[in-house]
Short mmCIF file of C-alpha atoms in Angstrom, two decimals:
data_model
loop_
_atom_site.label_atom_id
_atom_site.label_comp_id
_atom_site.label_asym_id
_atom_site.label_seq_id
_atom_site.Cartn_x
_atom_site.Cartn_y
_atom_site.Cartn_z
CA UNK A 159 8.85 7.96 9.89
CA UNK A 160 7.90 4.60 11.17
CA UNK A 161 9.20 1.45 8.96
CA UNK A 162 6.82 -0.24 7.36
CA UNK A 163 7.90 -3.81 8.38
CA UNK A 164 6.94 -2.52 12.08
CA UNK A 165 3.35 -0.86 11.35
CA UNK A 166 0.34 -2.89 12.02
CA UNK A 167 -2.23 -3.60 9.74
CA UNK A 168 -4.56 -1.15 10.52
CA UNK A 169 -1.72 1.14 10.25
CA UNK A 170 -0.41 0.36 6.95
CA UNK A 171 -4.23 -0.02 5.40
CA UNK A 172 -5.03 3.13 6.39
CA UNK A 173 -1.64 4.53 4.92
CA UNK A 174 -2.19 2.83 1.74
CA UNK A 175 -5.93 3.82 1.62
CA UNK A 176 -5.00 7.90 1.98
CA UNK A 177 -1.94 7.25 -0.75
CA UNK A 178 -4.84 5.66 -2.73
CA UNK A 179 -7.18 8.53 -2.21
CA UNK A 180 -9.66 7.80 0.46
CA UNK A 181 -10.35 10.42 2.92
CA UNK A 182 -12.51 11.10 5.80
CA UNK A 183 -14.89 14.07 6.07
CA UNK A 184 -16.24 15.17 9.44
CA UNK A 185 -20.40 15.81 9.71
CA UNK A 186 -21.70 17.18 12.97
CA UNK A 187 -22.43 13.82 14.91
CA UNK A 188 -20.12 10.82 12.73
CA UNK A 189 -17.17 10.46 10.18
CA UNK A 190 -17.86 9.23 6.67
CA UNK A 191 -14.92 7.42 5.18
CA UNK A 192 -15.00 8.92 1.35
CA UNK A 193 -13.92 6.99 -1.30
CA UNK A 194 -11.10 8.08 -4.31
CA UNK A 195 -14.08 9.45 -6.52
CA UNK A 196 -16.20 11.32 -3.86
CA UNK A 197 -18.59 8.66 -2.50
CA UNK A 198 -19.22 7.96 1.04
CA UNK A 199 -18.57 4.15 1.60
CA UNK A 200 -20.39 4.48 5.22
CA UNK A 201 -21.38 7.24 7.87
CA UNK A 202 -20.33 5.81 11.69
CA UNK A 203 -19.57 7.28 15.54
CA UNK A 204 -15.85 7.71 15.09
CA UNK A 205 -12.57 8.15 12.96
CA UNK A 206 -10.92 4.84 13.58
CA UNK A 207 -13.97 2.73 13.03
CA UNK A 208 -14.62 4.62 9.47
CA UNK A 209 -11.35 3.66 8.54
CA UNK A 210 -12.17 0.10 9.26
CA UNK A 211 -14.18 0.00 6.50
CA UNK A 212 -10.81 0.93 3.74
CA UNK A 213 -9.79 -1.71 1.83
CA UNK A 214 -8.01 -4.30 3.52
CA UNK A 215 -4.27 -4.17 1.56
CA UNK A 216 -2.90 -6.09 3.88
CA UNK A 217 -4.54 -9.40 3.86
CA UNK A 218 -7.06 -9.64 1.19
CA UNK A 219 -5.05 -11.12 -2.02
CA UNK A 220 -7.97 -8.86 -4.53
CA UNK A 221 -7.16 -5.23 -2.33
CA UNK A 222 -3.29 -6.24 -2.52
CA UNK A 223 -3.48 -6.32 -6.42
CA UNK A 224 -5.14 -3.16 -6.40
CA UNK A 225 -2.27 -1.50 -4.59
CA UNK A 226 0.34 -3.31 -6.52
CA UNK A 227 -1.22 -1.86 -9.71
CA UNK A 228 -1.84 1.48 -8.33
CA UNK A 229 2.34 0.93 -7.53
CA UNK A 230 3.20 -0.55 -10.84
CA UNK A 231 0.96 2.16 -12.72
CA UNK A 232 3.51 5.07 -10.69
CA UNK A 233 6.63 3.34 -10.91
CA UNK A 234 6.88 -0.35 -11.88
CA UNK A 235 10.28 -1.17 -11.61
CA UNK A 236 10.74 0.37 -8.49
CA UNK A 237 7.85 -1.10 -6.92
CA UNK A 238 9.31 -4.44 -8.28
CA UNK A 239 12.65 -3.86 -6.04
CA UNK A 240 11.22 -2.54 -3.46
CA UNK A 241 9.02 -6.04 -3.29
CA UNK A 242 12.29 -8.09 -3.55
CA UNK A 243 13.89 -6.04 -0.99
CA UNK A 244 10.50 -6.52 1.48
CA UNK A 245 11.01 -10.19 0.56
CA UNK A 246 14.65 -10.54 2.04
CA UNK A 247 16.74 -9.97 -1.54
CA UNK A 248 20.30 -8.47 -0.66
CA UNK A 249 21.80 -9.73 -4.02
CA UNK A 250 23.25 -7.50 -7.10
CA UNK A 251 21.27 -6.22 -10.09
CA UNK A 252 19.94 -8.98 -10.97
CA UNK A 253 17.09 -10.80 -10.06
CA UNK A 254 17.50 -14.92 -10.73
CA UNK A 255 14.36 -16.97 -11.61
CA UNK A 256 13.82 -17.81 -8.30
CA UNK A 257 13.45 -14.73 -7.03
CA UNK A 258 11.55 -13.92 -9.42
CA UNK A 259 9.01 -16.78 -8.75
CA UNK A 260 8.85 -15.15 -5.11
CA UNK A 261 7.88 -12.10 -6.71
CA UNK A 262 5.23 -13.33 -8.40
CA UNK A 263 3.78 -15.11 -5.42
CA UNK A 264 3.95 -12.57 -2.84
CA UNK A 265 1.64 -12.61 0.14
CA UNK A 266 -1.07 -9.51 0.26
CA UNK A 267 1.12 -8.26 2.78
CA UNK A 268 4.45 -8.22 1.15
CA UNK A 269 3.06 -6.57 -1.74
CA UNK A 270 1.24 -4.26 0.73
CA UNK A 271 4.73 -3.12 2.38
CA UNK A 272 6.14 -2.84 -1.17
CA UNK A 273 3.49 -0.65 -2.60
CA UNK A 274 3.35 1.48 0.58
CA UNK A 275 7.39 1.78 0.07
CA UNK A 276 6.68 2.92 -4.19
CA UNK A 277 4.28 5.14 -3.38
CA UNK A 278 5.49 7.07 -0.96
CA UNK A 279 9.08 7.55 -2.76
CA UNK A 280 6.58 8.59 -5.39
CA UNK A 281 4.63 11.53 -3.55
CA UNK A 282 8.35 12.34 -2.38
CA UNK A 283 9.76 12.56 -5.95
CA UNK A 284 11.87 9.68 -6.15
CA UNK A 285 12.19 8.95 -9.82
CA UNK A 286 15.14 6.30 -10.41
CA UNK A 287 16.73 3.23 -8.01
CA UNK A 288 19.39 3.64 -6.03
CA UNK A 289 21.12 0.02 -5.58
#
């Protein structure tokens, strides 16, 4: 599996949009990029450019919340390591009020990574933290 650190953003908003549901159905002559509740979001030519039109996790602050709660809503406290780990934390157990500041100020695409990382330890069954 490729690392999420080295995926681009294309890459990793596409990733993030199929963990969050989107899809892409085939018609005889275009792709229509379906959103998590059925509705086509636009009809175009081919694959990659209907995917253009996902949400953006990876550098618009509003579509990086969304993720984050989609993460937080599946595993919170995982998604909250996972974010400290994305951000460079190699300490213990314990996060220090710094870090925590961090945390709460982390770029679209740090929170991106992070949720990409909860999510798919999610669909895989991961269920506690190994530190």
């Amino acid at each position: 599996m490729t690392q999420v650190q080295d995926m681009t953003n294309q890459q990793l908003n596409r990733a993030l949009a199929e963990l969050m549901g989107y899809s892409i159905r085939e018609y005889m002559y275009s792709f229509g990029l379906i959103n998590p509740y059925g509705s086509v979001l636009i009809e175009i030519e081919s694959v990659d450019d209907a995917w253009a039109y996902a949400p953006d996790y990876c550098t618009d602050p509003a579509d990086s919340l969304e993720v984050q709660t989609a993460a937080c809503e599946v595993h919170g406290e995982l998604y909250i390591w996972n974010l400290a780990i994305v951000q460079g934390w190699v300490g213990g157990t314990i996060i220090s009020r710094k870090e925590a500041i961090r945390i709460a100020t982390a770029r679209p695409r740090e929170r991106a990574e992070a949720a990409y990382i909860t999510l798919s330890q999610a669909l895989n069954g991961a269920d506690r933290i190994d530190l």
